[in-house]
Amino acid sequence: MRKQRSTFLFSALCFGMAFLYVPIFLMIFYSFNYSKLVPVWGGFSTRWYGVLFQSEEVWDALALSLQIAVVNATFATLIGTMAALALVRFGNFRGRMLFSGMITAPLVMPEVITGLSLLLLFITLEGIIGWPSERGFTTITIAHITFSMAFVAVIIQGRLAGMGQELEEAAQDLGAKPFRVLFDVTLPRLAPGMLAGWLLSFTLSLDDLIIASFVSGPGATTLPILIYSRVRLGLRPDINALATIMVLAVAIGVIVAGWLLFRQQKQRTREMQMAGK
Amino acid sequence: MSQVNDAAAGHYGDRPWLAPGAVPFIHIQGVSKRFGDFVAVDNVDLEIYKGELFALLGGSGCGKTTLLRMLAGFEEPSSGNIFIDGADMRSVPPYERPVNMMFQSYALFPHMRVEQNVAYGLKRDGVPPAEVRRRVEEMLAMVELSDFARRKPHQLSGGQRQRVALARALVKRPKVLLLDEPLAALDKRLREQTQFELMNIQDKLGVTFIVVTHDQEEAMTLSTRIAVMDAGRFVQIGTPTEIYEYPQTRFTASFIGTINMFEGTVVRDGGGLALDCADLPMRLALPEHFDGGEGQQITLAVRPEKIRMSKTQDAGGGAVVSLPGKVRDLAYMGNLSIYRVEVGKAVVQITAPNQRRLDQREITWDDEVHVGWDTASALALTE
Amino acid sequence: MTRGLQTALARLQGGWQSVVVLVPYFWLLLFFLVPFFIVLKISLAERIIASPPFSPLFQWAEDGALTMRLLFDNFVWLWEDELYVETYLNSLRISIVSTILCLLIGYPIAYGISRARPTARTILLLMVILPFWTSFLLRVYAWIGLLADQGTINNLLIFLGVIDSPIRLLYSEFAVYVGIVYTYVPFMILPLYANMEKLDLSLHEAAADLGARPLTTFFTVTLPMTLPGIIAGSLLVFIPATGEFVIPDLLGGGNVLMIGNVLYGEFNANHDWPVAAAVAVALLVVLVVPMMIYQRVQARESGI
């Protein structure tokens, strides 16, 4: 009986992982296809990578997307951390209910609504104060910060709630003023969460199509907008090549991060064992 | 067959294993359990009789919980057999075994009310609803929780949860009730009270209880017999008195209560044998039960309460062993005091009842004293 | 003098805390809350050929008083146009079915992960999260290659002799379901896993000990205990799936209409901003209850 169940769970896991990964692997596989028709194998080739690298459009879009992603991640981490601190540590202030509602709402808000509403805001602002005079880098970044900070705030909130306040109290007891405590104790302890938040914001920004396509102007084409305009017309081998590069970059990033984490953990266990003796 | 058993049990009260022709109710035969390279339970044999309150006692990782889980059916033995009431339990799943378990965490279903928790097992057996209701009510009345039937587990105190867990396991009228650290989650006062409740319930229902515990006091007060476990094996099986008064090994002696131990070599001394202990200024007489020979390395063990102490040369009537020492430490425990007396290079621990008030006490810090005990009170341990 | 400096410093000490609260607060007010009111306002305006293409809501009436013109025409129009009503129901149907499919697929996977050995658990969890970090758009795109008429699945089926000529997979509702399930199933797995990981295994043992067979244990203990995870996961799939735009566009190819597409179309192709805003408001009305339930579930989960 127990065997049966674990066989079932095992096949469920195998099926699930195959479901998640087979499409990605096929996409990578066909990026090395010589043929222009993606699913028809015409021999091994890297020519679509050449096509991709020679496209100035792609480089421009990538540069814009990376710039937005970095600026977004940095500001979102900063403001998101502030929001989490405000919610978890500063207790009750006026409008706290509204604040906590606004912080979590972007997490589940359909992107079409966020995108539309921000665009309408920018247009209204332009009509009233003349800013933003053109839509592009600034407007996309502001839109991305607005939803990324919500994700950061949730991550940091979880960390703050889980870590208790004893260390902060100890620091205060030893004479540190609240501002010092924040920089000496709280922020260092939040650093891993802030890093996670930064990386998540970076990825979210790099991934966003809908909001960006609402709030971007004619001159600003981000990478997802470019990809979308191409794949709408069907399969394109150069997009397969681009997908392969992006998947590889993420995989390498995750493996390196995992390895670093593993090594750090091992070092820690070893140190603890040594200390134990 | 069982009639004979019951009659025998009746006659022999809470010592059914002594009855002539008694048949063990639970029979554990050469059972081992390995997890990879780790041997949790190592080829143990055990017979438990009907109506016993049997304790498996040992430190963490000694295999006691694994043994209990094998009885419940959550683990299969790697080798060996388990019989309950004559039936081989091999490959009988937990939900078909005639045993129920009270979990250490209580494992109450948090989404069910108290009454639903208690009724759960009966419903699984297809007991008619009216009878389920009657038996649940009866059981809750017994554990004095009738007023709490409609509460959820998180609305109960620790002691109440413990009683729900007990009721839930007992309502199925199992042949054996397994209890995994039943009192560990309670505070000291509640623990003592609950101990007696458990004993009363066991007495009333006549169900065989097997209790796993790491608390030697709990095992001593609760059980008819104790099996002391270490590294997957039984070190000693016996009644609480046997285990306390006549431990067979150093492990048992030190695990149960406090004991003074003197290691040394057996030497010929005058007419008989004595122990030469490097740390002590003089040799120690050996108890009569010692049947070893000269040159043997042994440990002489004496319980702190068996040692007398006096300011005069003679440490009191008939003591054969008497050693000079100096009081180094003294701890006041209310009803009794613990003295730590330096004798040679050794420190001897002595407990004495506080028959007088603290300020009138005869012996205090830095007093020169003589400590001594009846040779018959000491134990010569070879293992 | 020094005292003045000290009080100024002391005020600053309290000041940084207000900065910490006020910066995110005003950011959200300005870029999250205010835009909604603008959407609401425009949804009640009239379309005019101008830039911006809607009539102002506040107008100076001839007698000099400020009057507000509210037009519910857009909503009436939505309600009377069969296309819109149908699209709404269609979106709801697609997202509900997708949610159920995600649950059926995600539940055993989450359960399998939570019961795996610790090292395997970490790796499996990482494998579920990993696609999150790769582009959503490209993951949808990957299915075009699989489902196209000359795609991998059709090629394979023809090669195996199951079919003679390609069957229509892409640009159908089926393809939209596949796309939604594929991209959203991690949203189902993760909350379920988080819930199952906390499950006390001894509860299962207790059920077995009390005579429950594995299937009974599943329905009387596991399922009710994982209900918060099921609700959280289902909402995390249902809410964004209802407003989905990319998947019906790329995999449905115009044959499957969902609210998101209509909104995008009204806005970008028809330039009918008031109607687009009205669509957005109507979508929000549908989703506001599930969103509030989700927030409540989340709050309770993190509260205990």
CSV table of N, CA, C and O in Angstrom, one decimal, chain C residues 260-301:
chain,number,residue,atom,x,y,z
C,260,GLY,N,-8.7,40.6,-21.1
C,260,GLY,CA,-7.4,41.3,-21.3
C,260,GLY,C,-7.2,41.7,-22.8
C,260,GLY,O,-6.8,42.8,-23.1
C,261,ASN,N,-7.6,40.8,-23.7
C,261,ASN,CA,-7.4,41.1,-25.1
C,261,ASN,C,-8.3,42.2,-25.5
C,261,ASN,O,-8.0,43.1,-26.3
C,262,VAL,N,-9.6,42.2,-25.0
C,262,VAL,CA,-10.5,43.2,-25.4
C,262,VAL,C,-10.1,44.6,-24.9
C,262,VAL,O,-10.1,45.6,-25.6
C,263,LEU,N,-9.6,44.6,-23.7
C,263,LEU,CA,-9.1,45.8,-23.1
C,263,LEU,C,-8.0,46.4,-23.9
C,263,LEU,O,-8.0,47.6,-24.3
C,264,TYR,N,-7.0,45.5,-24.2
C,264,TYR,CA,-5.9,46.0,-25.0
C,264,TYR,C,-6.3,46.5,-26.4
C,264,TYR,O,-5.8,47.5,-26.8
C,265,GLY,N,-7.2,45.7,-27.0
C,265,GLY,CA,-7.7,46.1,-28.3
C,265,GLY,C,-8.4,47.4,-28.3
C,265,GLY,O,-8.2,48.3,-29.1
C,266,GLU,N,-9.3,47.6,-27.3
C,266,GLU,CA,-10.1,48.8,-27.2
C,266,GLU,C,-9.1,50.0,-27.1
C,266,GLU,O,-9.3,51.1,-27.6
C,267,PHE,N,-8.1,49.8,-26.3
C,267,PHE,CA,-7.2,50.9,-26.0
C,267,PHE,C,-6.3,51.2,-27.1
C,267,PHE,O,-6.2,52.3,-27.6
C,268,ASN,N,-5.6,50.2,-27.7
C,268,ASN,CA,-4.6,50.4,-28.7
C,268,ASN,C,-5.1,50.5,-30.1
C,268,ASN,O,-4.6,51.3,-30.9
C,269,ALA,N,-6.0,49.6,-30.4
C,269,ALA,CA,-6.5,49.6,-31.8
C,269,ALA,C,-7.7,50.6,-32.0
C,269,ALA,O,-7.6,51.4,-32.9
C,270,ASN,N,-8.6,50.6,-31.1
C,270,ASN,CA,-9.8,51.4,-31.3
C,270,ASN,C,-9.6,52.8,-30.7
C,270,ASN,O,-10.5,53.7,-30.9
C,271,HIS,N,-8.6,53.0,-29.8
C,271,HIS,CA,-8.4,54.2,-29.1
C,271,HIS,C,-9.7,54.7,-28.4
C,271,HIS,O,-9.9,55.8,-28.2
C,272,ASP,N,-10.4,53.7,-27.9
C,272,ASP,CA,-11.6,54.1,-27.1
C,272,ASP,C,-11.3,53.9,-25.7
C,272,ASP,O,-11.5,52.9,-25.0
C,273,TRP,N,-10.7,55.0,-25.2
C,273,TRP,CA,-10.2,54.9,-23.8
C,273,TRP,C,-11.3,54.7,-22.8
C,273,TRP,O,-11.1,54.0,-21.8
C,274,PRO,N,-12.4,55.5,-22.9
C,274,PRO,CA,-13.4,55.3,-21.9
C,274,PRO,C,-13.9,53.8,-21.8
C,274,PRO,O,-14.1,53.3,-20.7
C,275,VAL,N,-14.1,53.2,-23.0
C,275,VAL,CA,-14.5,51.8,-23.0
C,275,VAL,C,-13.5,50.9,-22.4
C,275,VAL,O,-13.7,50.0,-21.5
C,276,ALA,N,-12.2,51.2,-22.7
C,276,ALA,CA,-11.1,50.4,-22.2
C,276,ALA,C,-11.1,50.5,-20.6
C,276,ALA,O,-11.0,49.5,-19.9
C,277,ALA,N,-11.3,51.7,-20.2
C,277,ALA,CA,-11.3,51.9,-18.7
C,277,ALA,C,-12.5,51.2,-18.1
C,277,ALA,O,-12.4,50.6,-17.0
C,278,ALA,N,-13.6,51.3,-18.8
C,278,ALA,CA,-14.8,50.6,-18.3
C,278,ALA,C,-14.6,49.1,-18.2
C,278,ALA,O,-15.0,48.4,-17.2
C,279,VAL,N,-13.9,48.6,-19.2
C,279,VAL,CA,-13.6,47.1,-19.2
C,279,VAL,C,-12.7,46.8,-18.0
C,279,VAL,O,-12.9,45.8,-17.3
C,280,ALA,N,-11.7,47.7,-17.8
C,280,ALA,CA,-10.8,47.5,-16.6
C,280,ALA,C,-11.6,47.5,-15.3
C,280,ALA,O,-11.3,46.6,-14.4
C,281,VAL,N,-12.5,48.5,-15.2
C,281,VAL,CA,-13.2,48.5,-13.9
C,281,VAL,C,-14.1,47.3,-13.8
C,281,VAL,O,-14.2,46.7,-12.7
C,282,ALA,N,-14.7,46.8,-14.9
C,282,ALA,CA,-15.6,45.7,-14.8
C,282,ALA,C,-14.7,44.4,-14.4
C,282,ALA,O,-15.2,43.6,-13.6
C,283,LEU,N,-13.5,44.3,-15.0
C,283,LEU,CA,-12.6,43.2,-14.6
C,283,LEU,C,-12.3,43.3,-13.1
C,283,LEU,O,-12.3,42.2,-12.5
C,284,LEU,N,-12.0,44.5,-12.7
C,284,LEU,CA,-11.6,44.6,-11.3
C,284,LEU,C,-12.8,44.2,-10.4
C,284,LEU,O,-12.6,43.6,-9.3
C,285,VAL,N,-14.0,44.5,-10.8
C,285,VAL,CA,-15.2,44.2,-10.0
C,285,VAL,C,-15.3,42.7,-9.8
C,285,VAL,O,-15.5,42.1,-8.8
C,286,VAL,N,-15.0,42.0,-10.9
C,286,VAL,CA,-15.0,40.5,-10.9
C,286,VAL,C,-14.0,40.0,-9.9
C,286,VAL,O,-14.2,39.0,-9.2
C,287,LEU,N,-12.8,40.6,-9.9
C,287,LEU,CA,-11.7,40.1,-9.2
C,287,LEU,C,-11.5,40.6,-7.8
C,287,LEU,O,-10.7,40.0,-7.0
C,288,VAL,N,-12.3,41.6,-7.4
C,288,VAL,CA,-12.0,42.2,-6.1
C,288,VAL,C,-12.3,41.2,-5.0
C,288,VAL,O,-11.6,41.2,-4.0
C,289,VAL,N,-13.3,40.4,-5.1
C,289,VAL,CA,-13.7,39.5,-4.1
C,289,VAL,C,-12.6,38.4,-3.9
C,289,VAL,O,-12.0,38.2,-2.8
C,290,PRO,N,-12.2,37.7,-5.0
C,290,PRO,CA,-11.1,36.7,-4.9
C,290,PRO,C,-9.8,37.4,-4.3
C,290,PRO,O,-9.1,36.8,-3.5
C,291,MET,N,-9.5,38.6,-4.7
C,291,MET,CA,-8.3,39.3,-4.3
C,291,MET,C,-8.4,39.5,-2.8
C,291,MET,O,-7.4,39.3,-2.0
C,292,MET,N,-9.6,39.9,-2.3
C,292,MET,CA,-9.7,40.1,-0.8
C,292,MET,C,-9.6,38.8,-0.1
C,292,MET,O,-9.0,38.7,1.0
C,293,ILE,N,-10.2,37.7,-0.6
C,293,ILE,CA,-10.1,36.4,0.0
C,293,ILE,C,-8.6,36.0,0.1
C,293,ILE,O,-8.1,35.6,1.1
C,294,TYR,N,-7.9,36.3,-1.0
C,294,TYR,CA,-6.5,35.9,-1.0
C,294,TYR,C,-5.7,36.7,0.1
C,294,TYR,O,-4.9,36.1,0.8
C,295,GLN,N,-6.0,38.0,0.2
C,295,GLN,CA,-5.3,38.8,1.2
C,295,GLN,C,-5.6,38.2,2.6
C,295,GLN,O,-4.7,38.2,3.4
C,296,ARG,N,-6.8,37.9,2.8
C,296,ARG,CA,-7.2,37.4,4.1
C,296,ARG,C,-6.5,36.1,4.4
C,296,ARG,O,-6.0,35.9,5.5
C,297,VAL,N,-6.5,35.2,3.5
C,297,VAL,CA,-5.8,33.9,3.7
C,297,VAL,C,-4.4,34.1,4.0
C,297,VAL,O,-3.8,33.5,4.9
C,298,GLN,N,-3.7,35.0,3.2
C,298,GLN,CA,-2.3,35.3,3.4
C,298,GLN,C,-2.1,35.8,4.8
C,298,GLN,O,-1.2,35.4,5.5
C,299,ALA,N,-2.9,36.8,5.2
C,299,ALA,CA,-2.7,37.4,6.5
C,299,ALA,C,-2.9,36.4,7.6
C,299,ALA,O,-2.1,36.3,8.6
C,300,ARG,N,-3.9,35.5,7.4
C,300,ARG,CA,-4.1,34.4,8.5
C,300,ARG,C,-2.9,33.5,8.5
C,300,ARG,O,-2.4,33.1,9.6
C,301,GLU,N,-2.4,33.1,7.3
C,301,GLU,CA,-1.3,32.1,7.3
C,301,GLU,C,-0.1,32.7,8.0
C,301,GLU,O,0.6,32.0,8.7
